[in-house]
Short mmCIF file of C-alpha atoms in Angstrom, two decimals:
data_model
loop_
_atom_site.label_atom_id
_atom_site.label_comp_id
_atom_site.label_asym_id
_atom_site.label_seq_id
_atom_site.Cartn_x
_atom_site.Cartn_y
_atom_site.Cartn_z
CA MET A 11 25.73 5.55 37.54
CA SER A 12 23.39 7.82 35.53
CA ARG A 13 19.68 7.45 36.29
CA ALA A 14 16.89 7.20 33.71
CA THR A 15 13.13 7.00 34.18
CA VAL A 16 10.82 5.44 31.60
CA ILE A 17 7.11 6.34 31.72
CA GLY A 18 4.63 3.75 30.47
CA LEU A 19 4.74 -0.02 30.88
CA GLY A 20 3.73 -0.95 27.34
CA LYS A 21 5.94 -2.82 24.88
CA SER A 22 7.73 0.41 23.94
CA GLY A 23 8.40 1.36 27.56
CA VAL A 24 9.69 -2.10 28.47
CA ALA A 25 11.96 -2.17 25.41
CA ALA A 26 13.30 1.30 26.25
CA ALA A 27 14.00 0.27 29.85
CA ARG A 28 15.88 -2.83 28.74
CA LEU A 29 17.91 -0.87 26.20
CA LEU A 30 18.87 1.75 28.77
CA LYS A 31 19.83 -0.97 31.24
CA ARG A 32 22.07 -2.60 28.66
CA GLU A 33 23.67 0.76 27.97
CA GLY A 34 24.67 1.12 31.62
CA TRP A 35 21.89 3.25 33.07
CA GLU A 36 20.17 2.75 36.40
CA VAL A 37 16.57 2.40 35.23
CA GLU A 38 13.21 3.01 36.86
CA LEU A 39 9.96 2.38 34.99
CA SER A 40 6.71 3.96 36.18
CA ASP A 41 3.08 3.45 35.20
CA GLY A 42 0.00 5.02 36.75
CA ASN A 43 -2.03 1.83 36.25
CA THR A 44 -1.93 -1.49 38.03
CA SER A 45 -3.23 -4.93 37.09
CA GLU A 46 -2.35 -8.58 37.41
CA THR A 47 -0.53 -8.46 34.08
CA LEU A 48 1.45 -5.38 35.08
CA LEU A 49 2.35 -6.94 38.43
CA GLN A 50 3.71 -9.97 36.59
CA GLN A 51 5.78 -7.71 34.33
CA GLN A 52 7.02 -5.89 37.42
CA GLN A 53 8.40 -9.16 38.81
CA GLU A 54 10.03 -10.10 35.51
CA LEU A 55 11.75 -6.74 35.17
CA ALA A 56 12.85 -6.79 38.82
CA ALA A 57 14.83 -9.92 37.98
CA GLU A 58 16.60 -7.80 35.33
CA GLN A 59 17.37 -5.12 37.95
CA ILE A 60 14.82 -2.70 36.51
CA THR A 61 12.65 -1.06 39.16
CA VAL A 62 8.96 -0.79 38.25
CA LYS A 63 6.60 1.51 40.16
CA LEU A 64 2.90 0.86 39.52
CA GLY A 65 -0.18 2.88 40.44
CA GLN A 66 1.71 6.12 40.95
CA SER A 67 2.83 9.02 38.82
CA LEU A 68 6.42 10.16 38.51
CA GLU A 69 7.32 12.93 40.97
CA LEU A 70 10.29 15.21 40.46
CA ASN A 71 11.05 16.24 44.03
CA GLY A 72 14.29 16.17 45.96
CA ALA A 73 17.87 16.00 44.79
CA ASN A 74 17.96 12.50 43.31
CA LEU A 75 16.46 13.44 39.94
CA PRO A 76 16.92 11.37 36.79
CA GLN A 77 19.23 12.64 34.08
CA LEU A 78 16.96 11.27 31.37
CA ILE A 79 13.21 10.63 30.99
CA VAL A 80 11.97 8.38 28.17
CA VAL A 81 8.27 8.53 27.32
CA SER A 82 6.14 5.79 25.79
CA PRO A 83 4.08 6.89 22.74
CA GLY A 84 0.74 6.91 24.56
CA VAL A 85 1.88 9.33 27.26
CA PRO A 86 0.82 12.96 26.48
CA TRP A 87 3.80 15.23 25.91
CA ASP A 88 2.32 18.11 27.89
CA ILE A 89 1.39 16.45 31.19
CA PRO A 90 2.61 18.53 34.16
CA VAL A 91 5.48 16.23 35.16
CA LEU A 92 7.00 16.37 31.68
CA VAL A 93 6.59 20.13 31.49
CA LYS A 94 8.33 20.38 34.86
CA ALA A 95 11.08 18.00 33.73
CA ARG A 96 11.89 20.17 30.74
CA GLN A 97 11.86 23.27 32.93
CA LEU A 98 14.35 21.57 35.25
CA GLY A 99 16.61 20.81 32.31
CA ILE A 100 16.06 17.04 32.45
CA GLU A 101 16.44 15.62 28.97
CA THR A 102 13.04 14.22 27.96
CA ILE A 103 12.62 12.13 24.81
CA GLY A 104 10.35 9.49 23.30
CA GLU A 105 11.11 5.79 22.94
CA ILE A 106 11.65 6.02 19.20
CA GLU A 107 14.21 8.81 19.68
CA LEU A 108 16.13 6.54 22.05
CA ALA A 109 16.09 3.81 19.39
CA TRP A 110 17.28 6.30 16.76
CA ARG A 111 20.25 7.27 18.90
CA ASN A 112 21.30 3.63 18.95
CA LEU A 113 20.58 2.92 15.28
CA ARG A 114 21.40 6.21 13.59
CA SER A 115 24.25 4.73 11.56
CA LEU A 116 21.62 2.80 9.60
CA PRO A 117 19.30 4.26 6.94
CA TRP A 118 15.72 4.65 8.14
CA VAL A 119 12.41 4.92 6.34
CA GLY A 120 10.03 7.03 8.42
CA ILE A 121 6.36 6.77 7.42
CA THR A 122 3.73 9.06 8.89
CA GLY A 123 0.23 10.25 8.03
CA THR A 124 -3.28 10.33 9.45
CA ASN A 125 -4.37 7.21 7.56
CA GLY A 126 -2.60 4.69 5.36
CA LYS A 127 0.70 4.58 7.21
CA THR A 128 0.33 1.04 8.58
CA THR A 129 -0.44 -0.54 5.19
CA THR A 130 2.31 1.49 3.52
CA THR A 131 4.81 0.54 6.22
CA ALA A 132 3.95 -3.15 5.98
CA LEU A 133 4.23 -3.10 2.18
CA VAL A 134 7.55 -1.25 2.28
CA ALA A 135 8.95 -3.79 4.73
CA ALA A 136 7.69 -6.66 2.54
CA ILE A 137 9.41 -5.20 -0.53
CA PHE A 138 12.71 -4.63 1.29
CA GLN A 139 12.60 -8.15 2.65
CA ALA A 140 11.85 -9.55 -0.85
CA ALA A 141 15.06 -7.81 -1.91
CA GLN A 142 16.91 -9.88 0.73
CA LEU A 143 17.39 -6.87 2.99
CA ASN A 144 17.15 -7.19 6.78
CA ALA A 145 14.63 -4.40 7.31
CA PRO A 146 12.18 -4.95 10.18
CA ALA A 147 8.99 -2.92 10.51
CA CYS A 148 8.87 -1.15 13.87
CA GLY A 149 7.58 1.86 15.77
CA ASN A 150 3.81 2.12 15.58
CA ILE A 151 3.69 -1.29 13.85
CA GLY A 152 5.53 -4.55 14.50
CA TYR A 153 8.41 -4.35 16.94
CA ALA A 154 9.02 -1.55 19.39
CA ALA A 155 11.86 0.50 17.92
CA CYS A 156 14.00 -0.13 21.01
CA ASP A 157 13.52 -3.88 20.56
CA VAL A 158 15.14 -3.49 17.14
CA ALA A 159 18.00 -1.60 18.79
CA LEU A 160 18.33 -4.37 21.39
CA SER A 161 18.81 -6.90 18.59
CA GLN A 162 22.04 -5.15 17.62
CA PRO A 163 25.46 -5.23 19.33
CA LYS A 164 25.96 -2.92 22.30
CA ARG A 165 27.28 0.52 21.46
CA ALA A 166 30.81 1.43 22.40
CA ALA A 167 29.76 4.61 24.22
CA GLU A 168 27.38 4.70 27.17
CA LYS A 169 25.75 7.98 26.26
CA PHE A 170 24.58 9.50 23.02
CA ASP A 171 27.05 11.98 21.56
CA LYS A 172 25.22 14.39 19.28
CA SER A 173 28.39 15.07 17.28
CA SER A 174 29.38 11.45 16.69
CA LEU A 175 28.21 8.91 14.12
CA LEU A 176 27.80 5.52 15.70
CA THR A 177 29.01 2.61 13.58
CA PRO A 178 28.07 -0.62 15.34
CA ASN A 179 28.71 -3.94 13.65
CA SER A 180 25.10 -4.31 12.57
CA SER A 181 23.36 -7.06 10.69
CA LEU A 182 20.47 -4.74 9.88
CA ASP A 183 20.29 -3.08 6.47
CA TRP A 184 17.39 -0.65 7.01
CA VAL A 185 14.93 0.33 9.71
CA ILE A 186 11.34 0.69 8.47
CA ALA A 187 9.43 2.77 11.02
CA GLU A 188 5.79 3.76 11.17
CA VAL A 189 5.95 6.99 13.15
CA SER A 190 2.85 8.53 14.74
CA SER A 191 2.47 12.20 15.62
CA TYR A 192 2.94 11.21 19.27
CA GLN A 193 6.32 9.68 18.46
CA ILE A 194 7.45 12.60 16.30
CA GLU A 195 6.43 15.06 19.01
CA SER A 196 8.78 13.40 21.49
CA SER A 197 11.70 13.07 19.07
CA VAL A 198 14.54 15.52 18.63
CA PHE A 199 17.05 14.22 16.10
CA LEU A 200 15.11 11.47 14.31
CA ALA A 201 16.11 11.98 10.67
CA PRO A 202 15.18 9.21 8.21
CA ARG A 203 16.94 8.65 4.91
CA ILE A 204 13.46 8.54 3.32
CA GLY A 205 10.39 10.22 4.83
CA VAL A 206 6.88 9.37 3.61
CA TRP A 207 3.67 11.32 4.28
CA THR A 208 0.56 9.29 3.41
CA THR A 209 -2.46 11.51 4.21
CA PHE A 210 -3.44 14.45 6.36
CA THR A 211 -6.87 15.03 7.90
CA PRO A 212 -7.95 16.24 11.36
CA ASP A 213 -7.18 13.65 14.04
CA HIS A 214 -5.80 13.50 17.60
CA LEU A 215 -6.89 17.12 18.14
CA SER A 216 -7.75 16.38 21.76
CA ARG A 217 -3.99 15.94 22.23
CA HIS A 218 -2.52 18.33 19.65
CA GLN A 219 -5.20 21.07 20.11
CA THR A 220 -5.05 22.65 16.63
CA LEU A 221 -4.77 21.39 13.07
CA GLU A 222 -1.76 23.66 12.55
CA ASN A 223 0.06 22.10 15.48
CA TYR A 224 -0.79 18.59 14.26
CA TYR A 225 0.51 19.48 10.79
CA ASN A 226 3.74 20.99 12.10
CA ILE A 227 4.47 17.87 14.15
CA LYS A 228 4.08 15.67 11.08
CA ALA A 229 6.05 18.09 8.93
CA LYS A 230 8.98 17.95 11.35
CA LEU A 231 9.71 14.34 10.39
CA LEU A 232 9.66 15.14 6.67
CA ARG A 233 11.83 18.24 7.07
CA GLN A 234 14.47 16.12 8.80
CA SER A 235 14.36 13.44 6.09
CA GLN A 236 16.92 13.41 3.26
CA LEU A 237 14.37 12.29 0.64
CA GLN A 238 10.62 12.94 0.81
CA VAL A 239 7.65 11.08 -0.67
CA PHE A 240 4.16 12.63 -0.60
CA ASN A 241 0.71 11.38 -1.53
CA GLY A 242 -0.21 13.88 -4.21
CA ASP A 243 -3.85 12.74 -4.20
CA ASP A 244 -4.38 13.89 -0.61
CA ALA A 245 -6.36 17.13 -0.77
CA TYR A 246 -4.52 18.92 2.05
CA LEU A 247 -1.00 17.93 0.99
CA ARG A 248 -1.74 18.62 -2.67
CA GLN A 249 -2.93 22.13 -1.84
CA LEU A 250 0.39 22.87 -0.14
CA GLY A 251 2.22 21.27 -3.04
CA LEU A 252 5.55 22.45 -4.39
CA ASN A 253 5.41 25.74 -2.50
CA ALA A 254 5.86 23.90 0.79
CA TRP A 255 7.78 20.84 -0.48
CA PRO A 256 9.64 21.75 -3.67
CA ASP A 257 12.12 18.86 -3.61
CA ALA A 258 9.71 16.03 -2.77
CA TYR A 259 8.71 13.07 -4.91
CA TRP A 260 4.95 13.25 -5.43
CA THR A 261 2.57 10.45 -6.37
CA SER A 262 -0.82 10.19 -8.08
CA VAL A 263 -3.12 7.31 -8.94
CA LYS A 264 -4.76 9.56 -11.57
CA GLY A 265 -1.95 9.52 -14.11
CA LYS A 266 0.93 11.68 -15.28
CA ASP A 267 -1.23 14.76 -15.88
CA SER A 268 -2.19 14.79 -12.18
CA LEU A 269 1.42 14.68 -10.97
CA ILE A 270 2.15 18.08 -9.46
CA SER A 271 5.91 17.74 -9.81
CA GLU A 272 8.28 16.97 -12.66
CA LYS A 273 9.47 13.95 -10.71
CA GLY A 274 7.43 11.31 -8.98
CA PHE A 275 5.41 8.13 -9.36
CA TYR A 276 2.01 7.66 -10.98
CA ILE A 277 -0.33 5.01 -12.41
CA GLU A 278 -0.87 4.69 -16.12
CA ASP A 279 -2.34 1.78 -18.12
CA ASP A 280 -2.27 -0.55 -15.08
CA TRP A 281 1.40 0.16 -14.37
CA VAL A 282 3.20 2.06 -11.64
CA VAL A 283 5.44 4.47 -13.54
CA GLU A 284 8.45 6.31 -12.14
CA LYS A 285 9.98 9.57 -13.28
CA LEU A 286 13.01 10.23 -11.11
CA THR A 287 14.07 13.59 -12.57
CA ALA A 288 12.57 16.35 -14.68
CA THR A 289 14.53 15.13 -17.70
CA SER A 290 14.49 11.35 -17.23
CA ALA A 291 12.25 9.09 -19.30
CA PRO A 292 9.30 7.44 -17.53
CA GLU A 293 9.87 3.79 -16.58
CA ALA A 294 7.20 1.17 -15.89
CA ILE A 295 7.95 -0.59 -12.59
CA VAL A 296 5.18 -3.03 -11.64
CA LYS A 297 1.65 -3.95 -12.74
CA VAL A 298 -1.02 -2.50 -10.46
CA SER A 299 -3.43 -5.41 -10.97
CA THR A 300 -1.08 -7.78 -9.11
CA LEU A 301 -1.98 -6.04 -5.83
CA ARG A 302 -4.55 -8.09 -3.91
CA MET A 303 -5.91 -5.25 -1.74
CA VAL A 304 -9.02 -3.32 -2.79
CA GLY A 305 -9.71 0.40 -2.85
CA GLU A 306 -8.16 3.51 -4.42
CA HIS A 307 -6.49 4.32 -1.09
CA ASN A 308 -4.48 1.11 -1.41
CA LEU A 309 -3.30 2.19 -4.86
CA GLN A 310 -2.02 5.34 -3.18
CA ASN A 311 -0.29 3.20 -0.57
CA LEU A 312 1.19 1.06 -3.35
CA LEU A 313 2.61 4.11 -5.12
CA MET A 314 4.29 5.42 -1.96
CA ALA A 315 5.73 2.00 -1.14
CA VAL A 316 7.12 1.56 -4.65
CA ALA A 317 8.54 5.10 -4.57
CA THR A 318 10.29 4.35 -1.29
CA ALA A 319 11.72 1.10 -2.61
CA ARG A 320 13.02 2.67 -5.81
CA LEU A 321 14.62 5.57 -3.93
CA ALA A 322 16.34 2.92 -1.79
CA GLY A 323 17.71 1.27 -4.94
CA ILE A 324 15.54 -1.86 -4.96
CA ASN A 325 15.04 -3.54 -8.34
CA CYS A 326 11.72 -4.10 -10.09
CA ASP A 327 11.77 -7.89 -9.74
CA ALA A 328 11.89 -7.75 -5.94
CA ILE A 329 9.11 -5.16 -5.91
CA ALA A 330 6.91 -7.31 -8.15
CA ARG A 331 7.47 -10.44 -6.03
CA ALA A 332 6.55 -8.64 -2.83
CA ILE A 333 3.39 -7.06 -4.24
CA VAL A 334 2.05 -10.31 -5.67
CA GLU A 335 2.49 -12.04 -2.30
CA PHE A 336 1.39 -9.18 -0.01
CA PRO A 337 -1.78 -10.25 1.86
CA GLY A 338 -2.72 -6.90 3.36
CA VAL A 339 -2.69 -5.76 6.98
CA ALA A 340 -4.56 -7.22 9.94
CA HIS A 341 -7.46 -5.03 11.12
CA ARG A 342 -7.42 -2.91 7.93
CA LEU A 343 -10.10 -4.22 5.55
CA GLU A 344 -9.08 -7.72 6.59
CA HIS A 345 -11.31 -10.46 5.16
CA ILE A 346 -12.21 -12.73 8.07
CA CYS A 347 -14.57 -15.30 6.51
CA THR A 348 -17.52 -15.83 4.20
CA TRP A 349 -20.76 -17.18 5.65
CA GLU A 350 -23.64 -18.02 3.30
CA GLY A 351 -22.31 -15.61 0.69
CA ILE A 352 -21.72 -12.77 3.17
CA ASP A 353 -18.17 -11.48 3.64
CA PHE A 354 -17.16 -10.43 7.16
CA ILE A 355 -14.54 -7.67 7.00
CA ASN A 356 -12.44 -6.42 9.94
CA ASP A 357 -11.55 -2.72 9.63
CA SER A 358 -10.96 -2.14 13.34
CA LYS A 359 -8.00 0.13 12.53
CA ALA A 360 -10.45 2.69 11.11
CA THR A 361 -10.37 4.81 14.26
CA ASN A 362 -11.55 8.09 12.70
CA TYR A 363 -14.21 9.27 10.26
CA ASP A 364 -11.92 9.53 7.24
CA ALA A 365 -10.58 5.99 7.62
CA ALA A 366 -14.09 4.62 8.15
CA GLU A 367 -15.34 6.46 5.05
CA VAL A 368 -12.56 4.84 3.03
CA GLY A 369 -13.50 1.47 4.53
CA LEU A 370 -17.11 1.74 3.39
CA ALA A 371 -16.07 2.98 -0.05
CA SER A 372 -13.80 -0.05 -0.49
CA VAL A 373 -16.32 -2.86 0.07
CA ASN A 374 -19.24 -4.15 -1.96
CA SER A 375 -22.57 -2.57 -1.17
CA PRO A 376 -25.02 -2.81 0.37
CA ALA A 377 -23.15 -3.47 3.62
CA ILE A 378 -24.11 -3.93 7.24
CA LEU A 379 -21.88 -1.54 9.19
CA ILE A 380 -20.77 -1.99 12.80
CA ALA A 381 -19.53 1.35 14.19
CA GLY A 382 -18.88 3.08 17.49
CA GLY A 383 -16.48 3.15 20.41
CA GLU A 384 -14.78 6.16 21.92
CA ALA A 385 -15.54 9.06 19.56
CA LYS A 386 -12.91 11.50 18.30
CA ALA A 387 -13.21 15.08 17.17
CA GLY A 388 -13.46 15.47 13.41
CA ASP A 389 -15.69 16.13 10.42
CA ASP A 390 -18.18 13.27 10.00
CA THR A 391 -19.91 14.70 6.90
CA GLY A 392 -18.25 12.47 4.31
CA TRP A 393 -18.63 9.38 6.48
CA LEU A 394 -22.37 9.99 7.00
CA ALA A 395 -22.85 10.51 3.27
CA LYS A 396 -21.09 7.22 2.58
CA ILE A 397 -23.36 5.46 5.09
CA HIS A 398 -26.37 6.83 3.20
CA SER A 399 -25.11 5.43 -0.10
CA GLN A 400 -23.41 2.20 1.01
CA ALA A 401 -24.94 0.88 4.25
CA ALA A 402 -28.19 -1.10 4.39
CA ALA A 403 -28.12 -0.88 8.19
CA VAL A 404 -25.82 0.33 10.97
CA LEU A 405 -25.25 -1.37 14.32
CA LEU A 406 -23.86 0.96 16.99
CA ILE A 407 -21.61 -0.10 19.86
CA GLY A 408 -19.71 1.59 22.67
CA PHE A 409 -19.86 5.03 24.28
CA ALA A 410 -20.42 6.82 20.98
CA ALA A 411 -23.59 4.88 20.12
CA PRO A 412 -26.16 7.45 21.37
CA ALA A 413 -24.32 10.37 19.77
CA PHE A 414 -23.90 8.49 16.49
CA ALA A 415 -27.61 7.58 16.54
CA LYS A 416 -28.48 11.26 16.91
CA ARG A 417 -26.19 12.23 14.03
CA LEU A 418 -27.72 9.56 11.78
CA GLN A 419 -31.20 10.89 12.57
CA GLU A 420 -30.06 14.43 11.80
CA VAL A 421 -29.05 13.40 8.28
CA GLY A 422 -32.25 11.41 7.73
CA TYR A 423 -30.85 7.89 8.18
CA TYR A 424 -32.99 5.66 10.39
CA SER A 425 -31.88 2.11 9.59
CA TYR A 426 -29.75 1.77 12.70
CA GLU A 427 -29.86 -0.02 16.04
CA ILE A 428 -27.91 0.49 19.26
CA VAL A 429 -26.61 -2.96 20.26
CA GLU A 430 -23.89 -1.73 22.65
CA THR A 431 -21.41 -4.63 22.36
CA MET A 432 -19.56 -6.59 19.70
CA GLU A 433 -21.03 -9.78 21.13
CA LYS A 434 -24.52 -8.60 20.18
CA ALA A 435 -23.43 -6.92 16.95
CA VAL A 436 -22.02 -9.97 15.14
CA PRO A 437 -25.09 -12.27 15.25
CA LYS A 438 -27.39 -9.28 14.60
CA SER A 439 -25.29 -8.26 11.59
CA ALA A 440 -25.61 -11.75 10.11
CA GLU A 441 -29.38 -11.60 10.58
CA LEU A 442 -29.62 -8.16 8.93
CA ALA A 443 -27.35 -9.17 6.06
CA LYS A 444 -29.82 -11.95 5.25
CA GLN A 445 -32.77 -9.58 5.60
CA TYR A 446 -31.31 -6.86 3.35
CA GLN A 447 -29.44 -9.24 1.02
CA ALA A 448 -26.24 -7.42 1.95
CA ARG A 449 -22.99 -8.87 0.66
CA VAL A 450 -20.75 -7.55 3.43
CA VAL A 451 -20.65 -7.15 7.20
CA LEU A 452 -18.08 -4.46 7.93
CA LEU A 453 -16.58 -3.53 11.31
CA SER A 454 -15.30 -0.01 10.64
CA PRO A 455 -15.80 1.84 13.94
CA ALA A 456 -14.77 5.45 13.14
CA CYS A 457 -13.76 5.52 16.82
CA ALA A 458 -10.96 4.71 19.21
CA SER A 459 -11.40 1.46 21.13
CA PHE A 460 -10.55 2.50 24.67
CA ASP A 461 -14.11 2.50 26.00
CA GLN A 462 -14.33 -1.30 25.71
CA TYR A 463 -10.91 -2.60 24.58
CA PRO A 464 -7.23 -1.88 25.32
CA ASN A 465 -6.54 -1.10 21.64
CA PHE A 466 -7.94 -1.55 18.15
CA GLU A 467 -6.03 -4.84 17.73
CA VAL A 468 -7.90 -6.47 20.63
CA ARG A 469 -11.18 -5.08 19.27
CA GLY A 470 -10.44 -6.54 15.85
CA ALA A 471 -9.34 -9.85 17.34
CA ARG A 472 -12.61 -10.10 19.25
CA PHE A 473 -14.58 -9.42 16.07
CA ARG A 474 -12.55 -12.09 14.26
CA GLN A 475 -13.15 -14.60 17.06
CA LEU A 476 -16.90 -14.01 17.04
CA CYS A 477 -17.20 -14.11 13.24
CA LEU A 478 -15.25 -17.35 12.91
CA ALA A 479 -17.35 -18.94 15.64
CA TRP A 480 -20.54 -17.85 13.86
CA ALA A 481 -19.36 -19.00 10.43
CA GLY A 482 -18.21 -22.29 11.92
CA GLY A 483 -21.75 -23.07 12.98
CA GLU A 484 -20.99 -22.85 16.69
CA LYS A 485 -24.29 -21.19 17.55
CA LEU A 486 -25.05 -23.82 20.17
CA GLN A 487 -21.92 -22.80 22.04
CA TYR A 488 -22.27 -19.11 21.21
CA ASN A 489 -23.35 -18.04 24.69
CA SER A 490 -20.10 -19.33 26.17
CA ILE A 491 -18.11 -17.59 23.46
CA LEU A 492 -19.91 -14.32 24.12
CA SER A 493 -19.01 -14.46 27.78
CA SER A 494 -15.40 -15.53 27.29
CA PRO A 495 -12.69 -13.07 28.30
CA LEU A 496 -11.11 -10.72 25.80
CA PRO A 497 -7.94 -12.05 24.15
CA ASN A 498 -4.70 -10.65 25.54
#
């Protein structure tokens, strides 16, 4: 029996291990961490005859080497054991590539970008589902891609044949995948029917090293896509334009005159308008004002989602129904509650400066901003300028708090306070909102969450829990809430 090793005991790693096991592989799953939760998962997977090794790194010594290594998205592609594996000729792929090899007979939508990809992915999936298509969102959002593959009948062949086209009896119509740079980096053949690129700004440079490398990783997904949709309002992508992507469908919220191609999608007179070829007449598709989400960036997301749906052949009625009903995405400018006229907004997914700048630009001002966490490399100039113009006060949490305080001082902004934790930030933000007559309390961290939380979802969930408790008048019990454990 062929042996496979999966690295990383997250939902993607577990799904990959189960898929490999179903396909006839002998599977070992390894994770360098250990915890009570992981030990419980270890026992559950052992019952499925999947070996789990915790608290130790994979070692490639001896003769009994795996034929395949599958990597979870959070595992760096250039760690020594993976470099060695490739040198030894061991096939090494990411979890989403494994899913692709099992679902490649189906059309995929692959959505990538620095910011905006989660909202665009969720809206695309909502539109496809409104059209009565079975099209789950997966990858970096929703299900692990291998969980989607597990929902389908077992393949006839045990191993992936690069020359064959698998045709399982599938109930799925499309696969809608949000694909991060980490997932693209570890993919080989992933080739969507429709590829979408939302935005491009510096991010994840601690992993990808250079902006050029980060760009090339993203571009790989689009180059392998049959049809391509680009945000024509993104400064970096627009500068590359038709010279780099001559056959793409471009979008613009600024009207037909701002469309850089003779085909694409744009906004005019409160309508999304499509122009599918250089010679075709423009056609109004859906009214923009029916979208419930705020901010110009969400109009960009709307355009790309509508473009994707139209290129997939979905009619205007289904698109309109989905957009009217679409509530937005959790942790991305998510309205939590209103307390004494103050809106509490969860933008925990804003994990870099550009996303946090967009968050501030999208809410009513003045706002009380909660920011901080594990800082990333990037240009904070625009974000700091937006704080100057939009924020009445800033509350700083996490490891980045001292550095952020210094940066605020350097640009002449002094209305800040280091509060360290979310538990202190929420009641303080309510107090300051009253003091400054601010209309909004906004959690938009501009940071990763890993200093205090497992991920941005848990951070956002904690913020939601604290805000709802405060708005519900539970101040008498607030001390117990503050000391309660983080949600799983």
